[in-house]
Structure formats: C-alpha cells, structure tokens
Amino acid sequence: MPQSTLPSASDSKVPEGSKKTRTIISEDPCWTLSLLPRLSDLCLQSIANNFEEHPLFEQLSSSQRDFLQQRLSPSLPLHVTANLIGDGVYWKRRCQQLWGLCDVSHYGHSWKRMFFERSLENMIELFIPDVSDPGNLLDMVHHCRDFVKRLRVSQLLTPVMDPQRVEEEEVASDNEYEGPSMDHFDFSILLQKLSRLEELHVVYRVKECGMNFEWKMFEMTDRDCESLATALESCKTLKVLRLHQSHVDDKKCRLLVKHLLDHPSLRQLDFSHNLISDKGARAVAKLLSRSSLQELDMCDNHIRDHGAKAIAHALSNNSTLLSLNLRLNRVRDEGGQALGEALLRNCTLRHLHLGGNEVGRRTAAALSEALRQNNVLRSINLSCNSLGEDGGRALQEAMCHNTSLTECDLRLTQVDEDIVSSITQLVWANQSSEPRQDQEKSGARREVDEMRDEAQEFTGQSWTYE
Amino acid sequence: MEEVIDVPGAPPEPAVVSQTLGNEQRASQNPIDNTVATESEPQKQNVQEQEKISAQRITNLHRHLTALVTNIQTAADARESMRRKDLEEAREMRLKLLENDMKSSQEKFAEITKGWSLAKDYVHAEELQIALDDQQRLLTILLQEKKSLINHLQEELKVGDDRFVKDLRKQTEERDLMLERMEDQIRTLTLAYREELLQTQAVNRQETDDLLTRDMSEWDQHIKTLGDTELDRLTERRKTVAEHEAKIHSLIFHTLDKQTAAKIEQNTKLQVMEREHQKILASNIIIRLKQIKERHELDILMNNRVESLPTEKKKSITTTHSTQPSKKSQHLSKEYKQSVQHYERLQKTIKQITLADTRTFEDMWLTVDAEVKQLVEKALDIDSLICKQHYGIAWQRPQLPVRGVHSDKHFHRSGHLQFSGLSQTNPASHRSRGMKTETDTESTDVEVCKDRSVVQSDGQAELEEEENMFSMEMLTKVMEPLWEEIGFLMEEDVKLLHCLDKDAQTAMKLGSLLSSLGIKEEDLPELVHFLLKYRQHQEEQTEDVCSETGESHDQAASQGTSSTSDLIQPHKVLPALKSFLQQYNKSSQQQSSARHTEAWSSSEDKAYWESLGNIISEDKVKLWEETEKRLKQYNSVLTEISELITETDSLKQQNAELRMLLQQSLNPQVA
C-alpha cells in the first residue's frame, strides 16, 4: 500500500533503476491484502512482545484483547498477568502447555481458575517442609488468592531425612526421632490468604512411595492437626472439607471439630477412612447440632453404638443435614434403632447409608417404622447387614406405605429374594412416579463418582487394616 | 495371638454377578425387540412410545449396570465387615487366651514362690535338692508354656500376615474387576445410547419424511392451483392485450388515413403551387427576353451613333487620329455583330417556343372544347328528354357560348410585331390563321368576331398609312420643337452636336431624346402620330367638337402635308409628350401582360367555361333533382308492386289449389 501511494512529484526524481524494482500491487498476482498485517495487528503484536515491561490490556477493546490472549507468551511472570488478564484463551494455552490434557468442566469452565488451582495444588503437593522455600508458595498465593476456589491436595510430603542422620538414628535407637521432623505442610500460612477458597480436600499420605514406605508417611501428626484446625478456623469461606485416609483418631477429630464448631459456611464434611470411634463421633454429633452441615461422611471408621446414638440424637434435632454416610462402622442394633427413631422426628435427611454396620432385625423394624411416616428420605442403604427374614418383611410392609423412597439397597442382607424384588419393584414404581428425573440422574452420577473415589481409595484403605 | 482366623467363605458375589449379567442381557435385548416391534407398527404415536420405552430401557440399563459394579463393592464391604468381626473375635479369643495363660502362670508362679518360701524351711540338703528340682521342674513347665504361647502367637501372626497379603491380592483383583466392569458398563452404555440414538434418529427421520412427503404433496397442490390461477390470469391478460392491440391498430390506421388525406391535400396544394411557380418562372423568362431585346435595340442605336461618330471624327480630325480606335471599333463591331446574331437566334427560339406553345394550347383547347361540347350536348339531350317526356314542355335549346382560340391574342401580337418594325414575320399569316380558327368554330356569333377583327384591321391599316406618310423630314419637323423643349434633359450631348451636320444632329438629337424619354425607336412614328392627333384633339377642343374622326383624320393629314411648321405648337409639346408617355407606358404594360399565354384570356375563358358548365341552369338543376326524387319514389313503388305481384301470384296458386282440394273433398261426398 505504501508503494502505491508514493507522491508523483518524487517519482520524477527517482532514478531509473529504482523504478524497475518497484512493483505495482495490481500487477502482482500473489498479492492479497491478508498477506500484509494490519497496523493495528502490528501494534498489538508489539504490545504482546513487550508485555512484561509495558502491560497494556484494560484499555483495549474486546477483539484486541482476544488477539492478545492468542499472542501473549505463556512464560510471562504471574505477577504481570495474574490480575491483568481475564479468563480466556491465554490461560487455556498456559494450562495446555503445562498439563496437556485438561478438563475445564471440573473448574466451572474457567481456565484461569484451573490454572491457578492446579498450579497451587502442585506446589503444595511437592512442598517439602524445611527444605522448600515458603516464599515461593506465598508469592503464588498472593497472585492466585482471588481465583482459587477449590484445593484438592492428594499428597503431602514428609520432611526429608539426611541419610547420615537416618543411619545414626538407626544405630542409636528405633523410637527416638519422633517429633517435629515428621510434620507435614503447614496449612495455616495458606488458608488464611485464600479469600475465596470453598473446598479443601486433604490427604496426609505420599503417593508412589515405593520401597521407602513408612507408616509415618500416612499419618497426621498432632501438630499437623493443630495447624490444620487453626487454618480451617481462619478460612471463613470454606464449604467443603474432605480429610480422609489420614489416621484421624478421636483426639484429632475432637481437636478439628472444636475449631470447626462455629464455622459460618461449612456445608460438607468428610472424615471417611479414618480411625474415629465413639468419642470422635460424639464430637461430630455436637458439630451437627451446632453448625448447618448438609452432608456428613463418616464411612469406614470405628463408630459403635454409643457414637451412633449421639449422632442419632443430633439428627433428631437437626434440620439441615441431607446426607449421612455411616458405611462400615460398628453401629449395631442399638445405634441402628436410635437412628431409626431419630428419623421419625427428622424431616430433612434424604440419604442414609448404613451398609456393613452389623445391624439386624430390630434396626429394620425401627427403620420400617420411620419409613411409614417419613416422606423425605430418598435413598437408604442397608447392604451387608444381617437383617434376616423378619426385617425384610417389615421393610416390605413399610414400603407399601412409602412413596418417596427411590433407592433401597438390600443386597447381602439375608433377606428373601422375593421380598427384595418386591421392594425393588416398589422403589422403581416410586422412581417412575417421581417426575424429577434430573435428581435421579444426579444421584446416579454421584454414585458413579463415589464409586470412582472408592476405587481409588481401595489402595489406601488396604493399608489401614492389619 | 495364635488363633487361626477363618478365611471368610467365598462371598456370594459371583452368583449375584451372573444374575445381574443375565438381567443386563435381558435388559439390553428386550428394548431392542420392543423397538423392532414398534417400528413395524404405524407411527405417529410411536415416537412417544418409543421415547418412553427407550427411557425405560436406559434406566434399566443404568440400574443393572450400576448394580453390577456396586455388587462388588457391597461384597467387599461385606467381606470387610466379616473380616472385622473375625478380627474382633480373634482379638477377644487372644485376649482370653492371654488372660488364662496369665492366670495359670501366675498360679504357677505363686506355687513357685511358695515353694521358694517352703524351701527356706528346709534344712536338709536332700530336701532342698528335692525342692529345687521341684522348682526347676515347675519353672521349666512355665517356660515351656510361655514358649508354646509365643509360638502360637507367632504362628497366628504369620497366618494373619499371609491373610493380609491374600486380602490385598483379592482386593486388587476386585478392584481390577470393578474397573473392568465399569469400563464394560461404559461400553455397553455407549452402545446402548448409540443404538438408542440410531433408533430415535430412524423414527424421527421417518416422521420427518412423512411430514416432508405430506408437505410436499400439499405444496405441489398449492403450486398447481397457483399455476392454474396464473394461467387463467395470463389468458385473460392475453385477451385484453389482443383487444388493446386491435384498438391500437385501428387508431393507427385512423390516424394514418388522416395523415394520408392531409398529405394528399398538401400534395395537391403543392402541385398547384408548383404550377403557379412555373408560371411565374415562365413570365420572368419572357420579361427577361424582352429586356434583352430592348437592350439589343439600344445597342443598335448606340452602335449607329458610334459608327457615325468615328466617321464624323474622321472627317474632322483625319490626320490626328491613329489606327488604334479603328481597330477598337472593328473589334467592337465584330462583337456587336456577334451579339446581333445571338440576339436573332434568341428571337428565333422565342418565336419557335411561342409557336409550339400556341400550337399545344390550341390543340388542348380544341380537344377540351370538343369534350365539353359533347358533354353539354349530352346534358342538353337529357334535359330535352326530361322536358319533353316528363313534363311535356317544349324544350328550347339554350344558346351555346362560342369562342375562338386567338380572338384577342392575335390582335395584340400582330400589333406588337408590327411595332417592332424590324424583321417582321408574316403577321398576315397569323391573322389569317386567327381568322381560320374563327371560321372553324361553327358559331352563331361569328359576325361579332368578324366585326372586331375588321375594326382592328382598320386601325392597323390607318397606322400603316400614317407610317408611310411620316417621312424622315416629317419626323424631324415634329421632333424639333420636342428637342427644343426637352433639350435640357441632355445638355452634355449638346456640345458634341455642334460639330455634326444637321441631319446627323437631328438624328443624334432624336436618339438622345428618345433614350432620355425611355421611348423606343420603333415607337417613334407612334409618337409622331400621337402628337399630331393631340394637336387635332386640341384644335377640336378649341374649335367645334361635332366633326367626325375620319374627317379630322383627313384634315390632319392634309394639314400635316401642307404646313409642317404648325404641325405642333412648341408650347403644347410638353403636355402632349406627357400624355403620350402615359399612354405609351400603359400600352407597353398591356403588351407585357399580353405575352402571358395563359393570362391573356383567363377571364373570358372562365366566363366561357362557366357558361358551358352552367348550360343547365340552377332552376333546371332543381327541376332535375325533383324529377330524380320522384323517379326514385316511382321506382320504389314499382319494386313494391313487383314484389306484391309475386305474392299475389303465389296466393292465386294457393287459392287454386285450395279450390281443387275443396272440389275433391266435395266430389266424393257427393259421390
């Protein structure tokens, strides 16, 4: 274009040789307008190239921003980009550069959130206490505080021991190096600053430890528990807490619950695959009565009848809890009965899991009594219990009057096949009569998710029992 | 801790699995059968049914497949709970065992300690020895028991370890199985969904096809109706177009007719104009020719003078003049001769042309006249018929106007030719011809014409006489006073005249006078005649006016011969000349007008032709019209009568027939 617009006055002065080199655009068949970058594109390209020195984003129009998102280098430091560049292609590029395969649907379809959450998780998971510099982590937290909503920490490394020291200690004695050296990452420096954190999944374990296996790697120490408890208390936006497979015993449980008692936003609590027994259960029951929990998962713990009674008592007065999971505990008939009686008064609980709790006939009778009256409960799981013929019959009778139950698991409960099939027919009838298919679907999806988690946790679970 | 824990019996999982598998198969087969069945059924409601069925099928699939997977889980749970139970039991047993063991060992220990205390009482070595042995035996027993317990516990531990490992292995197996089944589930589900999709697609496609065909047919119908209506409209339009076209054509023809009529009219006008134009052109030519002739005459006069001049000059100045002017004059005379010849030729051609014109004119005249006469005769015959036959009136033949061809023209031309003086072509023949024509026309009015011609010839004869009488002297005598009077008109020439002799002087004077007065040389005798007449006229006025013209003529002639001096009074010359000039101009004008071959007799001809045209007068025409009307009425009445005659004939015939019939009918009755 500039060639064609040369002024004619200068043409006369141009010597012959240079005239020949000039070509007119219309004579060049290869020339198209798209070959020439537009000036605005060139400017944007230069902005992209010098973004680190002169960040310029807010002033641009949306199309120009899109252009920049495509062109900016993914290696730009976060302090430049974190707060300036909105969610979009740029963060997608960064994510795909780092991890390749990404499923953005798990992150609310926000690439930026995905990027920050995953990078923060990576940093935490690879953080070695006493070795790694917490400064880096704090920097990162500073940048991503506004974008992280969920942290899923799948491992926490233990401090590294010097081989020399290890040898010395081995020589000296076996039990002496218990103490501060085995503490894991301290969450208190982190959670306080993440102002938008809603979900926290923590597992105190080490992935792929191989032959370096030690029991200590898979345990939560007292100081870990303390620091975590204070950190949780400081994080006011937290809604979901999952702390599983981390050797949480009664003492730690009580400590954690003590700090969570007056938490303003906690909705979901998961202490599955731990070592909590009656005292811990009692503490959790107290939490139930004090906070507005909606889901409680205590599966695969050591809760017995006393703990169950406490939980049942709390449940009878609760009006927020929607789901209670007590799978693989030792509730027995006393606890089961108590829970059944609690269901008579409770009118919010929708899902109850009592699988593998050694409950029997009496519990079935109590539950059938509850099912006659309760029209809120949607699913109940009594698998792997010895309900017996009587219990099955009682449940069948109860189901004839119930219209809300859409799931009832009576597998491996020594109930007669006919009764089981009749009950399932009734349940399906309820299902089909219920127009809310989406709920059912979501339930199915949740089930599948659960199963997937379960499948993952089988490995961890296997370690917890001798 | 050496209790052997029962390995939990094989869980009932496989059975469940097989059952669920069967269910699944059934579940996956049934819907297909159903859908196949539904496909054969008529559609419309099928879609909903199909959807319902497919939803059912999918939920079934979900249930069974999830059950298939969760079965493993529940089995694992059951095994786990059972294992825990066993563990607890084993722990309890272990605890009991340990307790028992502790109790027994404590008893033994008490026995030993008692033994030791008893041993203090013993003094004898033997007794002591026995006691020691006893003690030793007890201790060994105790130790053995402990050892066996330890062994037992160790064994139990080993078994526990083995079982743990076995459990682990089993759990991994189960997990793998679960994963596998989950994958299977996913696969079957995807398959099912795909089938579902295909079926729904097929159903929907069928439905859409149906809809499409229906719509297409509808569409076709609509299009057809639309096309029909369009066609109708088109035909209507075509009709209207044709009508309009016809209208337009008629209009075009109408206007064309008008135009052509106007054109024809204009053409006729144009032709008339052209004719007039040609007439004008011809008159112009004649005028020009006349002018040429005049000029020629002037030239002759001038030539005469010029010829006379050099002779005079030669006489006066013979020596002085060189040969150059003579050469010049020779040259000029040559030119002059040439021009004279040219003029003569022109004159001849003019004569020929005029002759030809007159001939053609005469012929035409004669033919047209004959035709018209015939027509007139016819009309008169008809008129006579009408008069005699229809009205019974005696018919009088109206007088036909009679007219010759050259009655007037002849006079003018002959006069003119006579005046020209020079090269007279036989006017007599003209006249005789004119006379001939006059005699040819068999008219009753011949005498009138003859009279006229006689008068004319008289005038002419008189003039000829006078001309003969006027000698040159006479002329000069008459002219002298003229010259005296009008000399002032040519003062320049006077000086030259002095050097000439008297004859020449008078000739010159006369020439110059005539030229100045605009009178031609040929008219000179006429002038003289006029002047003489004028004087007589004056005399008559002054004396008595009762004397006859013929006498005065004679008197003037006698007077002219006797006394030339009082031929004319000098003071009366000027008014006389004036009056002559006036007359002369008039006559010349007359002459020029007479040269028009067509104009000369137009008025008379017109009258003649009109009289011919009006030979049947207006009253007669009215009469004719009336008779025509009457005749037409007669004719119509007659035609009616003829028609009625045929009718009556037929009626008569009918009547006869009827009479015949009547008679026939009457006859048999009579018979």
PDB file of C-alpha atoms in Angstrom, chain A residues 82 85-88 91-92 95 99 103-121 140 144-152 196-199 201:
ATOM      1  CA  ALA A  82      -2.479 -12.759  37.168  1.00  0.00           C
ATOM      2  CA  ILE A  85      -5.589 -10.843  32.002  1.00  0.00           C
ATOM      3  CA  GLY A  86      -9.052 -12.196  32.387  1.00  0.00           C
ATOM      4  CA  ASP A  87     -10.219 -15.690  31.920  1.00  0.00           C
ATOM      5  CA  GLY A  88      -9.728 -16.813  28.338  1.00  0.00           C
ATOM      6  CA  TRP A  91      -4.925 -19.311  30.429  1.00  0.00           C
ATOM      7  CA  LYS A  92      -6.084 -22.180  28.303  1.00  0.00           C
ATOM      8  CA  CYS A  95      -2.829 -24.922  31.108  1.00  0.00           C
ATOM      9  CA  TRP A  99      -0.529 -30.402  31.660  1.00  0.00           C
ATOM     10  CA  ASP A 103     -10.991 -30.944  31.586  1.00  0.00           C
ATOM     11  CA  VAL A 104     -12.165 -27.452  32.220  1.00  0.00           C
ATOM     12  CA  SER A 105     -15.665 -28.564  33.172  1.00  0.00           C
ATOM     13  CA  HIS A 106     -14.409 -29.543  36.620  1.00  0.00           C
ATOM     14  CA  TYR A 107     -13.324 -25.988  37.210  1.00  0.00           C
ATOM     15  CA  GLY A 108     -16.510 -24.172  36.426  1.00  0.00           C
ATOM     16  CA  HIS A 109     -15.355 -23.784  32.826  1.00  0.00           C
ATOM     17  CA  SER A 110     -12.742 -21.290  33.880  1.00  0.00           C
ATOM     18  CA  TRP A 111      -9.290 -21.817  32.511  1.00  0.00           C
ATOM     19  CA  LYS A 112      -7.821 -19.248  34.767  1.00  0.00           C
ATOM     20  CA  ARG A 113      -9.219 -20.927  37.850  1.00  0.00           C
ATOM     21  CA  MET A 114      -7.977 -24.237  36.595  1.00  0.00           C
ATOM     22  CA  PHE A 115      -4.542 -22.885  36.036  1.00  0.00           C
ATOM     23  CA  PHE A 116      -4.193 -21.347  39.449  1.00  0.00           C
ATOM     24  CA  GLU A 117      -5.793 -24.212  41.351  1.00  0.00           C
ATOM     25  CA  ARG A 118      -3.709 -26.837  39.678  1.00  0.00           C
ATOM     26  CA  SER A 119      -0.514 -24.932  39.961  1.00  0.00           C
ATOM     27  CA  LEU A 120      -1.157 -24.237  43.632  1.00  0.00           C
ATOM     28  CA  GLU A 121      -2.019 -27.898  44.254  1.00  0.00           C
ATOM     29  CA  MET A 140       1.949 -17.819  44.362  1.00  0.00           C
ATOM     30  CA  CYS A 144      -3.922 -16.606  42.967  1.00  0.00           C
ATOM     31  CA  ARG A 145      -5.834 -15.675  46.091  1.00  0.00           C
ATOM     32  CA  ASP A 146      -8.771 -14.344  44.118  1.00  0.00           C
ATOM     33  CA  PHE A 147      -9.122 -17.227  41.738  1.00  0.00           C
ATOM     34  CA  VAL A 148      -8.718 -20.401  43.802  1.00  0.00           C
ATOM     35  CA  LYS A 149     -11.998 -21.925  44.903  1.00  0.00           C
ATOM     36  CA  ARG A 150     -11.017 -25.483  45.487  1.00  0.00           C
ATOM     37  CA  LEU A 151      -7.867 -27.267  46.598  1.00  0.00           C
ATOM     38  CA  ARG A 152      -7.541 -30.970  46.128  1.00  0.00           C
ATOM     39  CA  ARG A 196     -12.310 -17.410  48.019  1.00  0.00           C
ATOM     40  CA  LEU A 197     -11.488 -20.978  48.949  1.00  0.00           C
ATOM     41  CA  GLU A 198     -14.613 -23.106  49.177  1.00  0.00           C
ATOM     42  CA  GLU A 199     -13.402 -26.652  49.004  1.00  0.00           C
ATOM     43  CA  HIS A 201      -9.528 -31.915  50.085  1.00  0.00           C
TER      44      HIS A 201
END
